[in-house]
């Protein structure tokens, strides 16, 4: 089967298998030396999450947990972790591409211990996928291998179009020749090779529908943009792809979301990383990403800026903020990386007006307004929050 | 008030005939139960008290279905009854061999006669007694009724035949109107509970449905029989002193001599003290004592100070080992414990409390602990709610404090109160009153065994925890070994050397961690891990 598999997959697979193996061979050696086997894993807790102001990244701190098999409270987690590692390793050496769901099923079985009396004790290796997903993350943190590097696939969520050529697997893809469709960003964006491009910035849009509208109206052609959608909360592949465009091609990244705390958090995940996955921020986050909008001042204006919406439009398009939105806003306010002047202004304006707005509202005012007026003007005027 | 009112004395027999409920004969079902009880208790008193291992044959048969007349028959292998005593013993109310101070099952001299009275109230068949005293060469047979008005036996038939086999014992047969359906569960319960406290007895019981129950003898050990003792000064009343004087059969005796001879712990000095306190003369002839004198005497007896407590020699306990044996055999529990407390006294009567506890195993958990109440080796079945033993076990003891978890109790608590005078609430002898000293002692005894149970439960819990630890590790070791071995063998292979090596090494690590002893290590091989 391997003759059709891309060269890069083969190489990456070999690297990952070796690295994974070297980490677990350590445990085997411990056991052979009659030492209790211990996994030393950086702690994935909020208290061990550090915001690196310099690099503008959320990173894992120095705290580590020692998962000792002989510690009764850790024994099961230990068993689950080595079980999962062995399944991933097997998949790697057998040229497979499991998903996290596959891994869940492969490892799930019942352990039965039968006492001399005949009484038996049963326990499942794991019951819910949460449990197996959790140890996958532990393995990523422990080996510093991301799941993508271990050829674990997931659903493709992000899409991209633009005047750019890339190599994916053994093929060259022209991202400007995707017709009405778009290129689905593969789960292993590190395996992509950037060939050539003719673009000046990257525009990331939260909403898939708005992405399609901008694509078909020719936005990226007119403004030399790489157009990307995350279809909501971004997956890891989209975040890594955006980061690579920014880091390797030095393209500025603008992010356009709804004007509400949920949209802000999407921006925050692109820029800083998420708390749950802070171990991967170093490679997934784009600290330079800019929040283009929709901002509160776009809606309401301020002393130095005219609003993009008229009184009548505001009346029609604004949605009243719900209690959960308010709660979320207050939560975001407490995060270190939202403690900038611009963000404090944005959040307090939201709390004051108790109003939110979807990007679609801007498109409703007119797609042309959005594509040829609102977006280019804001970029030109540096009217964004960084 | 009517001037027509008539005053008449009635005989004790008449009195009990008019008030059968006082002796526990309130209806046909209760009467059947009570009759079985009286006969079984007399049978046991004729055996173990005299050092004979009891063998009892009990039968209830339905002889007249229309009138619901039952025949109850109990045979024992006891000392038998001398023929001249038999008519009075069975057919004269308040005549008893038990008017001495020692613990026995019956007490009022009333039970079997109440059964006979009840028997002849609703049907015509007489009481039949067959007995052969130990060592007698003849068997004596009587058919008796009670002359209720005169409180005298009516002998309908008496015979005697040769006794070639040397058998001794008594067979009593009573016919009565009964109700087996309604009393069945209580009677069975009574017999089972009798067996629990008498594991040295062999009991055969045949019920009217034709079922035969056999309870085998579990031990040949008989509890030390009680001795007869003289009354303690604190424990007598006016009537008893009158009776004691009567018992001297009119032989002349001076008061001081009477006090020294007939009471416990009374010597020269104490006798003088009694005379001083009562103001009676030492040389007073006891037959001359007036009721007022006797009243003063009783007052003086109660005012004695620094008197030793009543002698427990009159009491016969079951003993911790027999209690544990009975509970173990009857309930098949995982844990039993028992305690026999030191003698105590209330109002001049000695008493001893024994408590046994059975926990877990085959005992079905119940919302309340099961309480087995016994007084002088008699199981008490009815009136549980008003009994002091039940009150202590169910209302006063917080079993959670002794390590019992959940709201169901797999627990049987047996309490045995021995006393020369059990403070029953009624002549039916089904529940014990809340006498403060007894209640306190029962509570102490229950708490003492409960602490043993607590130790057991906590030991077991520790063991369970240690075992669960071991089980947890043992369960995971093959999985961990196999997973790690995959990095060497490139596949999951339980035959690979590295798997075997890792498994052995991990097992060793766990054994070291858990500090298992050699026996436990040996057992390890018997644990099998499977995968599904």
GROMACS .gro file of C-alpha atoms in nm, chain A residues 55-305:
model
  251
   55UNK     CA    1   0.617   3.661   2.303
   56UNK     CA    2   0.247   3.722   2.364
   57UNK     CA    3   0.182   3.351   2.411
   58UNK     CA    4   0.005   3.130   2.659
   59UNK     CA    5   0.258   2.872   2.767
   60UNK     CA    6   0.277   2.581   3.006
   61UNK     CA    7   0.467   2.662   3.322
   62UNK     CA    8   0.745   2.458   3.480
   63UNK     CA    9   0.525   2.247   3.710
   64UNK     CA   10   0.524   1.879   3.640
   65UNK     CA   11   0.315   1.597   3.768
   66UNK     CA   12   0.476   1.265   3.842
   67UNK     CA   13   0.246   0.989   3.725
   68UNK     CA   14   0.377   0.689   3.914
   69UNK     CA   15   0.222   0.353   3.839
   70UNK     CA   16   0.267   0.251   4.203
   71UNK     CA   17   0.071   0.551   4.322
   72UNK     CA   18  -0.277   0.407   4.363
   73UNK     CA   19  -0.447   0.730   4.259
   74UNK     CA   20  -0.243   0.752   3.941
   75UNK     CA   21  -0.231   0.383   3.850
   76UNK     CA   22  -0.530   0.392   3.617
   77UNK     CA   23  -0.421   0.711   3.441
   78UNK     CA   24  -0.076   0.557   3.403
   79UNK     CA   25  -0.224   0.245   3.248
   80UNK     CA   26  -0.438   0.457   3.015
   81UNK     CA   27  -0.143   0.671   2.911
   82UNK     CA   28   0.085   0.380   2.818
   83UNK     CA   29  -0.204   0.198   2.654
   84UNK     CA   30  -0.279   0.499   2.435
   85UNK     CA   31   0.089   0.555   2.356
   86UNK     CA   32   0.124   0.194   2.246
   87UNK     CA   33  -0.181   0.218   2.021
   88UNK     CA   34  -0.051   0.535   1.859
   89UNK     CA   35   0.288   0.372   1.817
   90UNK     CA   36   0.134   0.065   1.658
   91UNK     CA   37  -0.064   0.284   1.418
   92UNK     CA   38   0.253   0.469   1.325
   93UNK     CA   39   0.453   0.157   1.248
   94UNK     CA   40   0.159   0.005   1.062
   95UNK     CA   41   0.113   0.308   0.831
   96UNK     CA   42  -0.228   0.395   0.969
   97UNK     CA   43  -0.407   0.727   1.006
   98UNK     CA   44  -0.629   0.694   1.310
   99UNK     CA   45  -0.862   0.962   1.437
  100UNK     CA   46  -0.902   1.025   1.808
  101UNK     CA   47  -1.231   0.839   1.785
  102UNK     CA   48  -1.050   0.539   1.632
  103UNK     CA   49  -0.796   0.549   1.913
  104UNK     CA   50  -1.077   0.555   2.166
  105UNK     CA   51  -1.228   0.240   2.019
  106UNK     CA   52  -0.898   0.060   1.974
  107UNK     CA   53  -0.804   0.100   2.337
  108UNK     CA   54  -1.145   0.040   2.488
  109UNK     CA   55  -1.182  -0.302   2.643
  110UNK     CA   56  -1.269  -0.463   2.974
  111UNK     CA   57  -1.005  -0.581   3.217
  112UNK     CA   58  -1.123  -0.874   3.424
  113UNK     CA   59  -0.947  -0.998   3.731
  114UNK     CA   60  -1.066  -1.329   3.861
  115UNK     CA   61  -1.001  -1.407   4.225
  116UNK     CA   62  -0.916  -1.758   4.341
  117UNK     CA   63  -1.264  -1.767   4.494
  118UNK     CA   64  -1.412  -1.713   4.149
  119UNK     CA   65  -1.525  -1.361   4.226
  120UNK     CA   66  -1.428  -1.127   3.946
  121UNK     CA   67  -1.356  -0.758   3.925
  122UNK     CA   68  -1.421  -0.580   3.598
  123UNK     CA   69  -1.311  -0.245   3.477
  124UNK     CA   70  -1.303  -0.078   3.139
  125UNK     CA   71  -0.975   0.071   3.020
  126UNK     CA   72  -1.184   0.377   2.956
  127UNK     CA   73  -1.554   0.447   2.916
  128UNK     CA   74  -1.591   0.788   2.755
  129UNK     CA   75  -1.389   0.943   2.477
  130UNK     CA   76  -1.310   1.232   2.713
  131UNK     CA   77  -1.085   0.992   2.900
  132UNK     CA   78  -0.893   0.874   2.595
  133UNK     CA   79  -0.872   1.228   2.453
  134UNK     CA   80  -0.729   1.342   2.781
  135UNK     CA   81  -0.441   1.094   2.774
  136UNK     CA   82  -0.370   1.184   2.410
  137UNK     CA   83  -0.304   1.538   2.527
  138UNK     CA   84  -0.086   1.400   2.809
  139UNK     CA   85   0.115   1.211   2.550
  140UNK     CA   86   0.153   1.527   2.339
  141UNK     CA   87   0.276   1.718   2.641
  142UNK     CA   88   0.501   1.436   2.758
  143UNK     CA   89   0.667   1.374   2.418
  144UNK     CA   90   0.629   1.730   2.282
  145UNK     CA   91   0.485   1.568   1.970
  146UNK     CA   92   0.159   1.716   1.849
  147UNK     CA   93  -0.107   1.466   1.751
  148UNK     CA   94  -0.083   1.577   1.388
  149UNK     CA   95   0.282   1.485   1.390
  150UNK     CA   96   0.180   1.142   1.507
  151UNK     CA   97  -0.045   1.113   1.200
  152UNK     CA   98  -0.363   1.133   1.406
  153UNK     CA   99  -0.623   1.284   1.178
  154UNK     CA  100  -0.927   1.489   1.259
  155UNK     CA  101  -1.214   1.644   1.068
  156UNK     CA  102  -1.114   1.927   0.838
  157UNK     CA  103  -1.279   2.249   0.937
  158UNK     CA  104  -1.078   2.539   0.799
  159UNK     CA  105  -1.075   2.649   0.435
  160UNK     CA  106  -0.845   2.868   0.234
  161UNK     CA  107  -0.838   3.043  -0.107
  162UNK     CA  108  -0.593   3.296  -0.251
  163UNK     CA  109  -0.323   3.354  -0.505
  164UNK     CA  110  -0.086   3.091  -0.372
  165UNK     CA  111   0.066   2.751  -0.461
  166UNK     CA  112   0.138   2.486  -0.202
  167UNK     CA  113   0.261   2.127  -0.198
  168UNK     CA  114   0.040   1.886  -0.005
  169UNK     CA  115   0.156   1.528  -0.010
  170UNK     CA  116   0.288   1.457  -0.358
  171UNK     CA  117   0.068   1.721  -0.527
  172UNK     CA  118   0.095   2.088  -0.602
  173UNK     CA  119  -0.225   2.277  -0.527
  174UNK     CA  120  -0.305   2.616  -0.673
  175UNK     CA  121  -0.521   2.790  -0.413
  176UNK     CA  122  -0.633   3.040  -0.676
  177UNK     CA  123  -0.789   2.768  -0.885
  178UNK     CA  124  -1.042   2.623  -0.644
  179UNK     CA  125  -1.347   2.739  -0.844
  180UNK     CA  126  -1.639   2.826  -0.614
  181UNK     CA  127  -1.497   2.590  -0.356
  182UNK     CA  128  -1.192   2.618  -0.138
  183UNK     CA  129  -0.901   2.410  -0.016
  184UNK     CA  130  -0.978   2.229   0.308
  185UNK     CA  131  -0.681   2.280   0.537
  186UNK     CA  132  -0.543   1.932   0.610
  187UNK     CA  133  -0.503   1.816   0.969
  188UNK     CA  134  -0.125   1.809   0.920
  189UNK     CA  135  -0.046   2.165   0.803
  190UNK     CA  136   0.320   2.118   0.895
  191UNK     CA  137   0.351   1.874   0.607
  192UNK     CA  138   0.250   2.150   0.362
  193UNK     CA  139   0.520   2.322   0.168
  194UNK     CA  140   0.463   2.686   0.063
  195UNK     CA  141   0.577   2.722  -0.301
  196UNK     CA  142   0.495   3.076  -0.424
  197UNK     CA  143   0.233   3.341  -0.354
  198UNK     CA  144   0.111   3.681  -0.454
  199UNK     CA  145  -0.061   3.821  -0.145
  200UNK     CA  146  -0.025   4.110   0.096
  201UNK     CA  147  -0.230   3.997   0.395
  202UNK     CA  148  -0.434   3.716   0.543
  203UNK     CA  149  -0.801   3.768   0.630
  204UNK     CA  150  -0.955   3.512   0.865
  205UNK     CA  151  -1.334   3.508   0.886
  206UNK     CA  152  -1.523   3.333   1.165
  207UNK     CA  153  -1.829   3.266   0.951
  208UNK     CA  154  -1.813   3.020   0.661
  209UNK     CA  155  -2.104   3.187   0.479
  210UNK     CA  156  -1.941   3.530   0.483
  211UNK     CA  157  -1.617   3.363   0.360
  212UNK     CA  158  -1.807   3.226   0.060
  213UNK     CA  159  -1.964   3.561  -0.014
  214UNK     CA  160  -1.626   3.737  -0.009
  215UNK     CA  161  -1.472   3.460  -0.222
  216UNK     CA  162  -1.738   3.476  -0.493
  217UNK     CA  163  -1.742   3.851  -0.511
  218UNK     CA  164  -1.366   3.834  -0.581
  219UNK     CA  165  -1.243   4.001  -0.265
  220UNK     CA  166  -0.910   3.817  -0.244
  221UNK     CA  167  -0.829   3.892  -0.609
  222UNK     CA  168  -0.900   4.261  -0.573
  223UNK     CA  169  -0.705   4.309  -0.248
  224UNK     CA  170  -0.432   4.041  -0.283
  225UNK     CA  171  -0.555   3.853   0.019
  226UNK     CA  172  -0.529   3.495   0.142
  227UNK     CA  173  -0.887   3.431   0.255
  228UNK     CA  174  -0.944   3.183   0.537
  229UNK     CA  175  -1.244   3.070   0.742
  230UNK     CA  176  -1.229   2.879   1.067
  231UNK     CA  177  -1.602   2.792   1.054
  232UNK     CA  178  -1.650   2.899   1.414
  233UNK     CA  179  -1.405   2.799   1.686
  234UNK     CA  180  -1.078   2.731   1.497
  235UNK     CA  181  -0.932   2.382   1.489
  236UNK     CA  182  -0.566   2.318   1.544
  237UNK     CA  183  -0.487   2.282   1.175
  238UNK     CA  184  -0.633   2.621   1.081
  239UNK     CA  185  -0.448   2.788   1.366
  240UNK     CA  186  -0.118   2.627   1.265
  241UNK     CA  187  -0.173   2.716   0.899
  242UNK     CA  188  -0.241   3.081   0.986
  243UNK     CA  189   0.062   3.089   1.214
  244UNK     CA  190   0.285   2.955   0.937
  245UNK     CA  191   0.156   3.215   0.687
  246UNK     CA  192   0.236   3.486   0.938
  247UNK     CA  193   0.567   3.350   1.058
  248UNK     CA  194   0.717   3.215   0.739
  249UNK     CA  195   0.571   3.455   0.479
  250UNK     CA  196   0.553   3.757   0.712
  251UNK     CA  197   0.195   3.825   0.601
  252UNK     CA  198  -0.013   4.037   0.842
  253UNK     CA  199  -0.316   3.848   0.976
  254UNK     CA  200  -0.654   4.020   1.028
  255UNK     CA  201  -0.937   3.844   1.202
  256UNK     CA  202  -1.301   3.925   1.152
  257UNK     CA  203  -1.558   3.787   1.397
  258UNK     CA  204  -1.897   3.872   1.542
  259UNK     CA  205  -1.900   4.161   1.782
  260UNK     CA  206  -1.953   3.965   2.101
  261UNK     CA  207  -1.742   3.790   2.369
  262UNK     CA  208  -1.759   3.464   2.174
  263UNK     CA  209  -1.608   3.632   1.869
  264UNK     CA  210  -1.341   3.793   2.085
  265UNK     CA  211  -1.250   3.456   2.227
  266UNK     CA  212  -1.209   3.312   1.877
  267UNK     CA  213  -0.968   3.593   1.805
  268UNK     CA  214  -0.795   3.523   2.136
  269UNK     CA  215  -0.749   3.156   2.050
  270UNK     CA  216  -0.589   3.249   1.715
  271UNK     CA  217  -0.365   3.501   1.877
  272UNK     CA  218  -0.275   3.354   2.216
  273UNK     CA  219  -0.392   2.997   2.233
  274UNK     CA  220  -0.651   2.830   2.449
  275UNK     CA  221  -0.613   2.748   2.814
  276UNK     CA  222  -0.684   2.379   2.763
  277UNK     CA  223  -0.427   2.351   2.489
  278UNK     CA  224  -0.161   2.590   2.613
  279UNK     CA  225   0.104   2.327   2.547
  280UNK     CA  226   0.060   2.375   2.175
  281UNK     CA  227   0.036   2.755   2.173
  282UNK     CA  228   0.400   2.783   2.101
  283UNK     CA  229   0.334   2.637   1.762
  284UNK     CA  230  -0.031   2.723   1.698
  285UNK     CA  231  -0.070   3.080   1.820
  286UNK     CA  232  -0.021   3.388   1.602
  287UNK     CA  233   0.078   3.664   1.843
  288UNK     CA  234   0.071   3.923   1.562
  289UNK     CA  235  -0.288   3.856   1.461
  290UNK     CA  236  -0.506   4.165   1.467
  291UNK     CA  237  -0.870   4.192   1.558
  292UNK     CA  238  -1.018   4.376   1.263
  293UNK     CA  239  -1.375   4.375   1.383
  294UNK     CA  240  -1.653   4.394   1.418
  295UNK     CA  241  -1.570   4.631   1.704
  296UNK     CA  242  -1.798   4.829   1.929
  297UNK     CA  243  -1.677   5.157   1.779
  298UNK     CA  244  -1.770   5.027   1.430
  299UNK     CA  245  -2.123   5.005   1.560
  300UNK     CA  246  -2.149   5.303   1.789
  301UNK     CA  247  -1.854   5.523   1.684
  302UNK     CA  248  -1.667   5.741   1.930
  303UNK     CA  249  -1.520   6.089   1.959
  304UNK     CA  250  -1.270   6.030   1.680
  305UNK     CA  251  -1.469   5.791   1.463
   0.00000   0.00000   0.00000
